[in-house]
Coordinates of C-alpha atoms in Angstrom, one line a residue:
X1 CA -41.2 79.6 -37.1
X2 CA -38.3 82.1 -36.1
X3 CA -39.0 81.5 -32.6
X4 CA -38.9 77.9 -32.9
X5 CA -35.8 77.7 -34.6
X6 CA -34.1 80.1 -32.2
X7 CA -35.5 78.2 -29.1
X8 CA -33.6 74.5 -30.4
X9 CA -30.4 76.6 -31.4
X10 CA -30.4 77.6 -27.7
X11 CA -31.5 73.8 -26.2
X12 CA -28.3 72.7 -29.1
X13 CA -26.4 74.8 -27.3
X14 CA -27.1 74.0 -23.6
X15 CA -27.3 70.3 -25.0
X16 CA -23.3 70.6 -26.2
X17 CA -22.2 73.2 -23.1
X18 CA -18.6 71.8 -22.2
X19 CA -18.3 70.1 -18.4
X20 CA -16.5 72.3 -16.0
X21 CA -15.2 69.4 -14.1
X22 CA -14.2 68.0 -17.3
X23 CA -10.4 67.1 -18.3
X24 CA -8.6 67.6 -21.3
X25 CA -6.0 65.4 -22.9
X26 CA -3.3 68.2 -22.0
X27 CA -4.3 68.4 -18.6
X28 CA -3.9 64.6 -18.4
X29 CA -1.0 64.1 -19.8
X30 CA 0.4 66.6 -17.7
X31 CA -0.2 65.5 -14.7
X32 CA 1.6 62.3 -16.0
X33 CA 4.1 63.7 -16.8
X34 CA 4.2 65.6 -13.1
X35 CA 4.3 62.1 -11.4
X36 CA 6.7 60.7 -13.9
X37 CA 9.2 63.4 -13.1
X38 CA 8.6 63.1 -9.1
X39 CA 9.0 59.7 -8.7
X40 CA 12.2 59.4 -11.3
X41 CA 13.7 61.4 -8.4
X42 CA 16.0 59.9 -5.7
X43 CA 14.0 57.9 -3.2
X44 CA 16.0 56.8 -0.1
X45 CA 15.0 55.0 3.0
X46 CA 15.1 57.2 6.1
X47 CA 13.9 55.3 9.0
X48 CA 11.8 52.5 10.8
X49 CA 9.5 53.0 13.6
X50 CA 8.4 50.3 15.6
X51 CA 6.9 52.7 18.2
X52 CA 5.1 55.8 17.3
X53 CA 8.1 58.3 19.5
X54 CA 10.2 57.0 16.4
X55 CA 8.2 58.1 13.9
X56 CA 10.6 61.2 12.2
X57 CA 9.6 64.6 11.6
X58 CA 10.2 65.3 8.4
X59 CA 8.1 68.1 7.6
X60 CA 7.2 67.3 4.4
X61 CA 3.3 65.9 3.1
X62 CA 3.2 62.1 3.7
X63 CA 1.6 59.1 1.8
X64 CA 0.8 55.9 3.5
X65 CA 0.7 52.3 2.2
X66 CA -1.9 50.2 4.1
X67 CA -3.3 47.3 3.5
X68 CA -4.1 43.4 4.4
X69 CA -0.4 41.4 4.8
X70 CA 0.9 40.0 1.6
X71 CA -0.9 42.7 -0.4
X72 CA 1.3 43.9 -2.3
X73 CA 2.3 47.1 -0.8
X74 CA 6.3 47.0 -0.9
X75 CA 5.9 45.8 -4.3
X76 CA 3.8 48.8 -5.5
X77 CA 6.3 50.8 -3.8
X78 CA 9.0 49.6 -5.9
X79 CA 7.1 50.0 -9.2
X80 CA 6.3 53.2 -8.4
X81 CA 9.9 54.6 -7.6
X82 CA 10.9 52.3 -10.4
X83 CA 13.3 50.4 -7.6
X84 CA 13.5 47.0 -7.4
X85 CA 14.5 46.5 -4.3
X86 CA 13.9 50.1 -2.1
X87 CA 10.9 48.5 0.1
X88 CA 12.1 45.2 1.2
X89 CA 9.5 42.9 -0.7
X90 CA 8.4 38.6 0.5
X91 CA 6.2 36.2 0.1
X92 CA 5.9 36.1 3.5
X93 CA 3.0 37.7 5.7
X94 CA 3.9 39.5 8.0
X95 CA 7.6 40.6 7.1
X96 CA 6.7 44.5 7.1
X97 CA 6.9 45.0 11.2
X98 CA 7.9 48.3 11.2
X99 CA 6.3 51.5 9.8
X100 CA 9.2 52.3 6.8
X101 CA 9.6 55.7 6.0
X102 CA 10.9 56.6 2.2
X103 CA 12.4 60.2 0.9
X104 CA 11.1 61.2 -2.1
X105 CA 13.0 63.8 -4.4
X106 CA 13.2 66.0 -1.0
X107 CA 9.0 66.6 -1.5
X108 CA 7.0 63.5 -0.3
X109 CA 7.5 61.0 2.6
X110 CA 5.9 57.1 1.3
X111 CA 4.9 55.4 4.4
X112 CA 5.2 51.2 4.3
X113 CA 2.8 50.2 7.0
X114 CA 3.0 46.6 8.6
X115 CA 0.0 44.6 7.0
X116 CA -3.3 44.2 9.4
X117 CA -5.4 40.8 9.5
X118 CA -2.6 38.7 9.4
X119 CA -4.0 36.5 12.5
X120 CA -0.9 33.6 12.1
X121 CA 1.6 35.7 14.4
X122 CA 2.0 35.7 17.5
X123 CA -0.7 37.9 19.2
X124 CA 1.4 39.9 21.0
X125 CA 3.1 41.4 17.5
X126 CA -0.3 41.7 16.0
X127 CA -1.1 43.7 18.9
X128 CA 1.9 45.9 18.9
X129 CA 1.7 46.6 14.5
X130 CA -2.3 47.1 15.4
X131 CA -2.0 49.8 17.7
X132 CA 0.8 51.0 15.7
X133 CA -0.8 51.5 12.6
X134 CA -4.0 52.9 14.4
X135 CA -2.1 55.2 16.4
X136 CA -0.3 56.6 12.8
X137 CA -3.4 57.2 10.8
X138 CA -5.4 58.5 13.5
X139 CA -2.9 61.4 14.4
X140 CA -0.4 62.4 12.0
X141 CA -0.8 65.6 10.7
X142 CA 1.6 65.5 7.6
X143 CA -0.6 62.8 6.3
X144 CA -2.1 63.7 3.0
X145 CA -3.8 60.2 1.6
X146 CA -3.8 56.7 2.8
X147 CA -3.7 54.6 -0.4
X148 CA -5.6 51.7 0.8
X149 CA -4.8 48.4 -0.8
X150 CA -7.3 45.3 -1.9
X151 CA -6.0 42.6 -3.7
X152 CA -8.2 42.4 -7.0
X153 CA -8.4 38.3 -6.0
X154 CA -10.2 38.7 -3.1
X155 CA -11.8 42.2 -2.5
X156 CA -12.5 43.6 0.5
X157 CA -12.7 41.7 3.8
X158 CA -13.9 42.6 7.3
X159 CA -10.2 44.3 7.7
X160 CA -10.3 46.8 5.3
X161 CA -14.0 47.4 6.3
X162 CA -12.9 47.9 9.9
X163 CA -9.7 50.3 8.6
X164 CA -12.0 52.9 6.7
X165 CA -14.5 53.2 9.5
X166 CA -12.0 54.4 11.8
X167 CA -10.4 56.2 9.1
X168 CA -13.9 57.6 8.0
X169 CA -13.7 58.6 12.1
X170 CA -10.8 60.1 11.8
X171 CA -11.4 62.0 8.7
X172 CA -8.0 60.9 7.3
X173 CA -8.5 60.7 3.5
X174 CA -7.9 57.9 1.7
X175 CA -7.9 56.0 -2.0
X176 CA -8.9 52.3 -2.8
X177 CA -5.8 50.9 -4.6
X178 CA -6.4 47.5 -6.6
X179 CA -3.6 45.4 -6.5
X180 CA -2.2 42.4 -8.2
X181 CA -4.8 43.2 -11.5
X182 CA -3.1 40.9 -14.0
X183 CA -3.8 38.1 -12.1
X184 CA -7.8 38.5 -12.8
X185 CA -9.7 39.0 -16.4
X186 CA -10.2 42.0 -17.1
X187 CA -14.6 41.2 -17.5
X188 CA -14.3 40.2 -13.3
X189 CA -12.2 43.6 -12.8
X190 CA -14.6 45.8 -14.3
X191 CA -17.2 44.1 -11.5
X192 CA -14.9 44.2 -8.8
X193 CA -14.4 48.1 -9.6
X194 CA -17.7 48.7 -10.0
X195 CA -18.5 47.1 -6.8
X196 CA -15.8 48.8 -4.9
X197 CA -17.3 52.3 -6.0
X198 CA -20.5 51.4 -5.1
X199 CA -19.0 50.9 -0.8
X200 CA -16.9 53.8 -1.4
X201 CA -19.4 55.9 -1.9
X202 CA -20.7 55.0 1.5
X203 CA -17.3 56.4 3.2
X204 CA -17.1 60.0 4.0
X205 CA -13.2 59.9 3.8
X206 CA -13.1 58.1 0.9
X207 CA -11.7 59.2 -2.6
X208 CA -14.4 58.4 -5.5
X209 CA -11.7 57.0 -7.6
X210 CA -10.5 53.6 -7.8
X211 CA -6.9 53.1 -9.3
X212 CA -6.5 49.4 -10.8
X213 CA -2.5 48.7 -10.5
X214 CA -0.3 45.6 -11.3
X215 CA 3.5 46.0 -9.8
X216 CA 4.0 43.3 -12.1
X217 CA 2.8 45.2 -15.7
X218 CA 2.8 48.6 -14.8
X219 CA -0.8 48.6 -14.9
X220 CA -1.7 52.3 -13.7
X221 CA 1.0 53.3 -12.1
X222 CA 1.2 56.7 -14.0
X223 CA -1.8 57.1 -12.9
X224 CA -1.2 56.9 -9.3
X225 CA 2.0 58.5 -9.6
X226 CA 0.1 61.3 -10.8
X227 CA -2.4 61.9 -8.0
X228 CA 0.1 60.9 -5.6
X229 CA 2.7 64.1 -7.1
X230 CA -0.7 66.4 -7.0
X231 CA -0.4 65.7 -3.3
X232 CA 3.3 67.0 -2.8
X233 CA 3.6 70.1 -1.9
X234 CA 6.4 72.4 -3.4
X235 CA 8.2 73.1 -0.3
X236 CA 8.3 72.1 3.5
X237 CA 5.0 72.3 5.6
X238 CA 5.0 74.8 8.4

């Protein structure tokens, strides 16, 4: 009987044996707190580059904002700096045509990327922002995550399919950001999300985490100020 009794106190105890890779509400709230603080920090535009010679040295980790035109991606921007108007925002495809370049608090560099897949301009321009964008991601070495934005409404699309193979090629990491959220119930999110994880998990370069945001509620954007700030490093790169 002793035997028995000791061998389910020690199955109770594996049974209950914390997670190591698990998260406490301190931790959390935290890291929050981390992203609240870096991105309540000045954030100034520093340049443009329509070619890659342009693109500045900053010498600081960089985050990029890529995704399909009229995604959303100024607009995120904004919520996240809490700036109305610091990336230039329209309802217009196509009005990003430059790769915009953002200080943040002297520790990160946001990246506004032109929008890909828009095919209504002239092909000439979608050429030139193409082989821009490509030539960016592929070989930038102050590039610490491409946050990769879907519009909850439509998912992903051949596009962004073609953008994380050759980011998957390039082993440039990079992080599936919903956007535009409150414009979807929240029972057809949940699918979409789950979906979503399921292809990510497919992509070598891909982050296992997908952040839902809304620019428009504030839907998760502590939480991707958060692991944005994780990815800024304390001082310059050498």
């Amino acid at each position: 009987m002793g035997d028995h009794e000791a061998g389910r106190g020690d199955l109770t105890a594996c049974d209950m044996s914390p997670d190591p890779n698990a998260r406490d509400d301190k931790e959390i709230a935290a890291d929050l707190e981390a992203g609240r603080r870096l991105f309540a920090q000045e954030c100034r535009f520093v340049a443009g580059a329509a070619r890659i010679e342009q693109i500045p040295d900053l010498g600081l980790p960089e985050i990029a904002f890529a995704g399909r035109s009229n995604v959303g991606k100024s607009s995120l921007i904004n919520a996240l700096t809490g700036r109305r108007t610091l990336a230039r925002t329209s309802n217009e495809p196509g009005r990003t045509r430059e790769v915009n370049f953002f200080l943040l608090g002297g520790r990160l560099v946001l990246a506004d990327l032109p929008g890909y897949g828009y095919a209504r301009a002239p092909k000439k321009r979608v050429a030139s922002w193409t082989a821009l964008i490509d030539d960016y991601l592929k070989g930038r070495a102050p590039l610490r995550r491409v946050c990769l934005l879907i519009d909850a409404r439509h998912g992903l699309k051949d596009a962004d399919l073609s953008v994380m193979a050759m980011l998957d090629t390039a082993a440039v990491s990079y992080q599936a950001v919903l956007t535009k959220c409150d414009k979807i119930k929240e029972a057809q999110l949940a699918a979409d999300i789950r979906r979503l994880a399921a292809e990510l998990a497919r992509h070598a370069a891909a982050h296992p985490d997908v952040i839902a945001t809304s620019a428009r509620n504030g839907r998760e954007i502590p939480e991707l100020r958060a692991a944005l700030a994780a990815l800024a490093a304390a001082k310059k790169l050498s």
